[in-house]
mmCIF file of C-alpha atoms in Angstrom:
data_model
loop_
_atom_site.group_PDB
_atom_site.id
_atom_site.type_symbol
_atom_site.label_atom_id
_atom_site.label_comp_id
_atom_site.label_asym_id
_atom_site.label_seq_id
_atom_site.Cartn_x
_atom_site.Cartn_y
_atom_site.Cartn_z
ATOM 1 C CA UNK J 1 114.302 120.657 118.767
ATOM 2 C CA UNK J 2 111.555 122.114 120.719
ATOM 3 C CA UNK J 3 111.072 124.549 117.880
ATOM 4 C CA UNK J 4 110.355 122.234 115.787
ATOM 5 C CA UNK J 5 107.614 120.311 117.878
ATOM 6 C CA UNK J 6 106.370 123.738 118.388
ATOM 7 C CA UNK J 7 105.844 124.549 114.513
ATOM 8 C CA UNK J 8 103.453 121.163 113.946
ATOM 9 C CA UNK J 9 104.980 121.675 110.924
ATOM 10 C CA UNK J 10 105.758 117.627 108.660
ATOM 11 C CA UNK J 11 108.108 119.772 107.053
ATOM 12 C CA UNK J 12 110.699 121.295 109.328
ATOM 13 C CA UNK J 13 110.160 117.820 111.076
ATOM 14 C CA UNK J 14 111.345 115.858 107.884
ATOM 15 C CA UNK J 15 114.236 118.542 107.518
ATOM 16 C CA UNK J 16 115.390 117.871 111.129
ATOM 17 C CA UNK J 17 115.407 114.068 110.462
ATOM 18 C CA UNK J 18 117.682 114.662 107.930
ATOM 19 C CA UNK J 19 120.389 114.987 110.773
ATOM 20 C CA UNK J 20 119.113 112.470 112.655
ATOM 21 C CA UNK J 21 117.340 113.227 115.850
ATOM 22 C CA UNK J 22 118.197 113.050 119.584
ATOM 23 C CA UNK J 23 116.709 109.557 120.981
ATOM 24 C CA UNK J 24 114.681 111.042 123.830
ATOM 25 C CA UNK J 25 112.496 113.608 121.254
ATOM 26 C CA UNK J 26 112.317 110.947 118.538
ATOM 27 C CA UNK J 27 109.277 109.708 119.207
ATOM 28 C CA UNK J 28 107.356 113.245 118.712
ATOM 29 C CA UNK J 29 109.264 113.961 115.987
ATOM 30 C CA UNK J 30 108.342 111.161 113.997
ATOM 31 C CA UNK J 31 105.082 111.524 114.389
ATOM 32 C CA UNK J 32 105.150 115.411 113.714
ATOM 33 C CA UNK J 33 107.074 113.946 110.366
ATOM 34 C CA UNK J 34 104.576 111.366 109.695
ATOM 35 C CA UNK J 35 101.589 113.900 110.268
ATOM 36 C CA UNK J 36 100.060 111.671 112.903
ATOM 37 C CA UNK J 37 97.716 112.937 115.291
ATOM 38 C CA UNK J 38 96.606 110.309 117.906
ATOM 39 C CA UNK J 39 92.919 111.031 119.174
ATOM 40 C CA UNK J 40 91.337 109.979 121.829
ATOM 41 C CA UNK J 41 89.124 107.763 119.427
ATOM 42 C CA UNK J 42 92.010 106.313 118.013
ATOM 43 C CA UNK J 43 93.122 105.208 121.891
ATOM 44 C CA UNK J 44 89.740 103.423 122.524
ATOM 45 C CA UNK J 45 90.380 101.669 119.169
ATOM 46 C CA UNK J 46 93.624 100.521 120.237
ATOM 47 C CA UNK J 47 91.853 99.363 123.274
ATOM 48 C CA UNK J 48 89.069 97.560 121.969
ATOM 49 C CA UNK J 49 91.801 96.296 119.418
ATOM 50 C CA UNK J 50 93.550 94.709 122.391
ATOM 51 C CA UNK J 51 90.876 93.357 124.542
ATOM 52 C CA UNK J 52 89.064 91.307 120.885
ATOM 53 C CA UNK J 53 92.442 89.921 120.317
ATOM 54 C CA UNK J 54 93.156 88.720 124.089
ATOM 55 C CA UNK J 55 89.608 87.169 123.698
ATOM 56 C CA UNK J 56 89.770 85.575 120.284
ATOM 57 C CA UNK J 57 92.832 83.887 119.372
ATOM 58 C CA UNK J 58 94.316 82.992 115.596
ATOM 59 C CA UNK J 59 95.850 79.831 114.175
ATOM 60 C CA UNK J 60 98.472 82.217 113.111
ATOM 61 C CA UNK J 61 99.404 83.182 117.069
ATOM 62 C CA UNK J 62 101.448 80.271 117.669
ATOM 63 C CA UNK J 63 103.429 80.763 114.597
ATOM 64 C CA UNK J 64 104.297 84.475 115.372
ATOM 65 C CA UNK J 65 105.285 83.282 119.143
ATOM 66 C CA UNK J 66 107.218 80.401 117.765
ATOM 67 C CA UNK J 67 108.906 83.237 115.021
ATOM 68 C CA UNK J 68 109.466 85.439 118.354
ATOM 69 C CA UNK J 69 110.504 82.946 120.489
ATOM 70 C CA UNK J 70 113.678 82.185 117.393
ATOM 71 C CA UNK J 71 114.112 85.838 116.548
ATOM 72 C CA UNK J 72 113.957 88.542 118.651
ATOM 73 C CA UNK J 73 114.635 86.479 122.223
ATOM 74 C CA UNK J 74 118.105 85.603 121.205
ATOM 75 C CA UNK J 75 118.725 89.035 120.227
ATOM 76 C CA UNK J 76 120.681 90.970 122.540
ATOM 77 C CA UNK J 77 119.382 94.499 122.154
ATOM 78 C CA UNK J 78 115.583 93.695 121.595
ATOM 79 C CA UNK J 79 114.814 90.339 123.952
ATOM 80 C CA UNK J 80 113.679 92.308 126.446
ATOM 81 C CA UNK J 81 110.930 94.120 124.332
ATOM 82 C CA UNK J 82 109.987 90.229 123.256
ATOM 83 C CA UNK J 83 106.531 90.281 124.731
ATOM 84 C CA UNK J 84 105.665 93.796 123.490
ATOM 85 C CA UNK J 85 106.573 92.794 120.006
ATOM 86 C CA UNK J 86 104.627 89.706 120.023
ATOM 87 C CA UNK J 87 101.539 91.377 121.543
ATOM 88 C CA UNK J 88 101.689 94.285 118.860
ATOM 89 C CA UNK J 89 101.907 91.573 116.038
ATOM 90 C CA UNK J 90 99.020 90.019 116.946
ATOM 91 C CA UNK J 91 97.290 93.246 117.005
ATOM 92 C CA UNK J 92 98.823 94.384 113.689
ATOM 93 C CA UNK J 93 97.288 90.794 111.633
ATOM 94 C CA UNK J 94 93.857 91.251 113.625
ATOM 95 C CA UNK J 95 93.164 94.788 111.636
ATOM 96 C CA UNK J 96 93.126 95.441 107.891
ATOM 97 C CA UNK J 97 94.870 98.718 108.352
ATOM 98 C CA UNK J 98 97.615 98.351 110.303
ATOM 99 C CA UNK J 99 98.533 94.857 108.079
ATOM 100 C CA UNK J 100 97.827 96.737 104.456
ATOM 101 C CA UNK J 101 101.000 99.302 106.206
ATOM 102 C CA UNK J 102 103.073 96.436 106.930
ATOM 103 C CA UNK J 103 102.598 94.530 103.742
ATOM 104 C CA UNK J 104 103.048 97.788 101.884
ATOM 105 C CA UNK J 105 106.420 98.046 103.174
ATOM 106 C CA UNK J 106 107.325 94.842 101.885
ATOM 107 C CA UNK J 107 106.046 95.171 98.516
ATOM 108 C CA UNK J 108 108.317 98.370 98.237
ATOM 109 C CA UNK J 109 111.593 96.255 99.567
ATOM 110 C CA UNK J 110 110.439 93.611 97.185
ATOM 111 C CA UNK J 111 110.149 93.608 93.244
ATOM 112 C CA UNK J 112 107.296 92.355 92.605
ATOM 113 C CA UNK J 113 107.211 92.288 88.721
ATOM 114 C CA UNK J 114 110.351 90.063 89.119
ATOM 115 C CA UNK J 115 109.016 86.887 90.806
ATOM 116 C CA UNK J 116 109.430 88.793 94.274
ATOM 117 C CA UNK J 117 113.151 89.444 93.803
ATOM 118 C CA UNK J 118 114.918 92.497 95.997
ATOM 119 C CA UNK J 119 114.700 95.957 94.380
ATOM 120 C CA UNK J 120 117.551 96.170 91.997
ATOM 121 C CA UNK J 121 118.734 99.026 93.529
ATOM 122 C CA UNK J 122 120.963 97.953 95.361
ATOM 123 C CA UNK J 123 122.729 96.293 92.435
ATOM 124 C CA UNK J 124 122.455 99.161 89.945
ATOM 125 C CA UNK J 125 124.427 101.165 92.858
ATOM 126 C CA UNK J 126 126.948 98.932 93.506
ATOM 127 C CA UNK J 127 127.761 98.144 90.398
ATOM 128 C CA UNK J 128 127.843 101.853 89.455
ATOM 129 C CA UNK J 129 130.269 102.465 92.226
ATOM 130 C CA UNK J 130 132.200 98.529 92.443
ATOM 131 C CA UNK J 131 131.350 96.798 89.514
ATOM 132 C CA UNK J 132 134.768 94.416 89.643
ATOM 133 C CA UNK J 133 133.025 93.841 93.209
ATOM 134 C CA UNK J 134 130.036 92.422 91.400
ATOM 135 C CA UNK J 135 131.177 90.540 89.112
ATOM 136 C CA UNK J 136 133.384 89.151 90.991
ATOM 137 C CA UNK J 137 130.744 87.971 94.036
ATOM 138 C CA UNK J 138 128.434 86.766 90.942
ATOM 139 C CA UNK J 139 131.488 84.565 89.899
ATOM 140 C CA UNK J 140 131.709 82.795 92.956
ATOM 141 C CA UNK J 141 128.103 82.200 93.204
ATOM 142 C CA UNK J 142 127.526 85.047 95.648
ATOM 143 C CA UNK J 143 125.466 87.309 94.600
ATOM 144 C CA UNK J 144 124.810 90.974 96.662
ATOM 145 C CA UNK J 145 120.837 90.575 96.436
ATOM 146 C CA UNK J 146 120.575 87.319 97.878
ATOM 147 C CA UNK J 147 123.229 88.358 100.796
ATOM 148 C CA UNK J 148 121.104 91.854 101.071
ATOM 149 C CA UNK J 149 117.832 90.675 101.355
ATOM 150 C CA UNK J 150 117.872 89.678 104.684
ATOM 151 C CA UNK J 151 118.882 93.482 105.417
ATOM 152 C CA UNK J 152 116.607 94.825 103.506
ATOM 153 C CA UNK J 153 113.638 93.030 104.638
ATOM 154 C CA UNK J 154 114.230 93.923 108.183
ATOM 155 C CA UNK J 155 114.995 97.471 107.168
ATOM 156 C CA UNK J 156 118.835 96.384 109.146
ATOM 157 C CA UNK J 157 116.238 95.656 111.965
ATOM 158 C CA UNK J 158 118.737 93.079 114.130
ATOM 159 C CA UNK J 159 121.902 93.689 111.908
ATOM 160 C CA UNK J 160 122.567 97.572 113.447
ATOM 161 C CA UNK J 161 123.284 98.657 116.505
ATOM 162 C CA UNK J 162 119.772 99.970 117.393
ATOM 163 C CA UNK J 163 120.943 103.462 117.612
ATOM 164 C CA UNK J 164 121.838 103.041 114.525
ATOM 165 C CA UNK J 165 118.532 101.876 113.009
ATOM 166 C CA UNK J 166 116.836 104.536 114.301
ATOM 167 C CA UNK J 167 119.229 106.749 113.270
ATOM 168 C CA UNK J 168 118.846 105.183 109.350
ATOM 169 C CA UNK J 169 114.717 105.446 110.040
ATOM 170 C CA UNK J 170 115.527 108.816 110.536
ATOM 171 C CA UNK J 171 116.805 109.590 107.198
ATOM 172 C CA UNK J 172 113.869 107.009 105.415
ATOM 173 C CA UNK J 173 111.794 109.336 107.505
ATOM 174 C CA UNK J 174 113.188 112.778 106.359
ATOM 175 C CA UNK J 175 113.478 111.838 102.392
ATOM 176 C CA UNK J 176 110.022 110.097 102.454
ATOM 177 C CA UNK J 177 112.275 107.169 100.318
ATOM 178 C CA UNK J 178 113.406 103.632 101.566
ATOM 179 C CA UNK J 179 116.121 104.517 98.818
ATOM 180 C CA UNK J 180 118.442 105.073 101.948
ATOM 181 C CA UNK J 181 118.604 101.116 102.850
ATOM 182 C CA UNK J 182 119.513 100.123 99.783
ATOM 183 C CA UNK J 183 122.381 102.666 99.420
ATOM 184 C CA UNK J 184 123.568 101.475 102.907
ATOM 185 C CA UNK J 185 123.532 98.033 102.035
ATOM 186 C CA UNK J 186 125.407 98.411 98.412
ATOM 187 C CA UNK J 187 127.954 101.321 100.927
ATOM 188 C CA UNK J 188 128.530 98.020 103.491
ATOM 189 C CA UNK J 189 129.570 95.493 100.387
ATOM 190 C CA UNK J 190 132.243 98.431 99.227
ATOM 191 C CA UNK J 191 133.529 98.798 102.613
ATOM 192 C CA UNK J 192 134.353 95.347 102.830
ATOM 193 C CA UNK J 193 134.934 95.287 99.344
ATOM 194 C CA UNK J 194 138.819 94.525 99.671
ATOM 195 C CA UNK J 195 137.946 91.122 101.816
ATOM 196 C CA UNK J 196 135.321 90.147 99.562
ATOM 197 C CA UNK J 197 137.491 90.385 96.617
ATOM 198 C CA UNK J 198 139.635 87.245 97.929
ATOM 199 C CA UNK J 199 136.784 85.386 99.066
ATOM 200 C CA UNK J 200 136.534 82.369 96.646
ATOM 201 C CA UNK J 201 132.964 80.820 98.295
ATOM 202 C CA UNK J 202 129.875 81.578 99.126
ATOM 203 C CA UNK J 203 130.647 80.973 102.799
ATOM 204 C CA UNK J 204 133.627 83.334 102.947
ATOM 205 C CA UNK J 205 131.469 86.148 101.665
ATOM 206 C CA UNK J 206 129.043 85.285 104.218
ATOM 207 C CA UNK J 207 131.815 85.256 106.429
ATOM 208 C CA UNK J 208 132.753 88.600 105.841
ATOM 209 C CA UNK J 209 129.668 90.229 106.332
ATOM 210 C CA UNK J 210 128.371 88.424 109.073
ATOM 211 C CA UNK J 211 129.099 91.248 111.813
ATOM 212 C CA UNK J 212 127.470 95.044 111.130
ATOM 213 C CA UNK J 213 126.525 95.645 114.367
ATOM 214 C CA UNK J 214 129.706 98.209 114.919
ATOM 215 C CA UNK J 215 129.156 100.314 111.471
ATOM 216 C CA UNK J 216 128.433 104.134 111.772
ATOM 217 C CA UNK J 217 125.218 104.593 109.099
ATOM 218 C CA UNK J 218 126.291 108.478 108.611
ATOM 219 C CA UNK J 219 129.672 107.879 107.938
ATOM 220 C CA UNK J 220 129.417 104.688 106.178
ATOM 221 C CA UNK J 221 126.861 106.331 103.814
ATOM 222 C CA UNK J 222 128.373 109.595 103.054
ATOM 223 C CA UNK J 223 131.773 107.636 102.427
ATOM 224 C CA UNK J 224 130.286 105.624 99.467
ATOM 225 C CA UNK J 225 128.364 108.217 98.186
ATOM 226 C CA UNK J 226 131.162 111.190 97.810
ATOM 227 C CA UNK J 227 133.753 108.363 96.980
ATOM 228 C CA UNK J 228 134.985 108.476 93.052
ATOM 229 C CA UNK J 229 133.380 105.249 91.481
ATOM 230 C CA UNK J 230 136.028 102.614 90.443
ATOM 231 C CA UNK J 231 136.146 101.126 86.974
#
């Protein structure tokens, strides 16, 4: 690992994420991979960044405190970063920069050119690999895009075990392609595939999926991707 810091090199970073990284060097490694070089310039922005939004405030700021207050405080693994989350929001909608990143992420999750539906990814591999699955789940008025949006929104933000996320960041990292959550989320409805297939409601479905919080990304992954499809 420390040859790799040691190289400054994006590439043997991105190569190393491909494995997933350790979680006490995955900090450095992502921003090795991401080519990122904080300055000291950069830190008094940050600063400045801070002390304008402490001293201006936003009719948006209660909103994103009400949003934190009814998302991440009644999670388990990330209530206790609540008030560094909310702070960095309101510093990420003060600047241009930092909310043109965020929104770009969404626009790639989201399909824009179909009245903001999900990416059809996820359905073009699932029903490549479980297409009885599909049809099936669009029979019942269930269908996958509508139950994976919420995952794929969040990047599984709040729906992993947060090893776990970092661990699938790490690969979105490595292959430069948010590709990766969309094959995991298409690889959780063929795991569960053999539940879904007797569900016979919307409810049931939701049912079924409702706990992901104990699924291994590597494994999970690799399964549905070397597994023979089914006609």
């Amino acid at each position: 690992m420390h040859q790799v810091v040691n190289t400054s090199s994006p590439t043997e970073a991105r190569k190393y994420l491909e494995k997933g990284c350790p979680f006490g060097f995955r900090s450095k490694i992502w921003l090795l991979c991401l080519n990122i070089n904080v300055s000291d310039e950069d830190k008094m922005h940050y600063s400045k960044l801070k002390h304008s939004v402490s001293q201006n405030g936003l009719l948006v700021d209660h909103l994103i405190h009400k949003e934190m207050k009814l998302i991440v405080s009644n999670d388990d693994a990330y209530f206790v970063f609540v008030d560094y989350i909310y702070k960095f929001r309101l510093y990420a909608i003060s600047t241009t920069t930092l909310l043109s990143c965020i929104l770009s992420f969404v626009s790639s999750i989201l399909d824009t050119s179909t009245n903001f539906t999900p990416s059809p990814t996820t359905k073009r591999i699932l029903l490549e690999k479980e297409p009885r699955l599909v049809l099936h789940l669009m029979s019942i008025g269930s269908p996958p895009l509508q139950i994976a949006f919420r995952w794929l929104l969040r990047g599984f933000s709040g729906y992993l075990a947060v090893e776990q996320v970092l661990l699938l960041w790490d690969r979105v990292l490595a292959w430069d392609s948010i590709e990766i959550l969309a094959i995991l989320a298409a690889a959780i409805f063929a795991y569960r595939s053999r539940n879904l297939m007797e569900a016979k409601k919307l409810g049931t479905v939701e049912a079924i999926l409702a706990d992901t919080s104990a699924l291994n990304v590597t494994a999970l992954t690799q399964s549905f991707l070397f597994t023979t499809s089914k006609s």
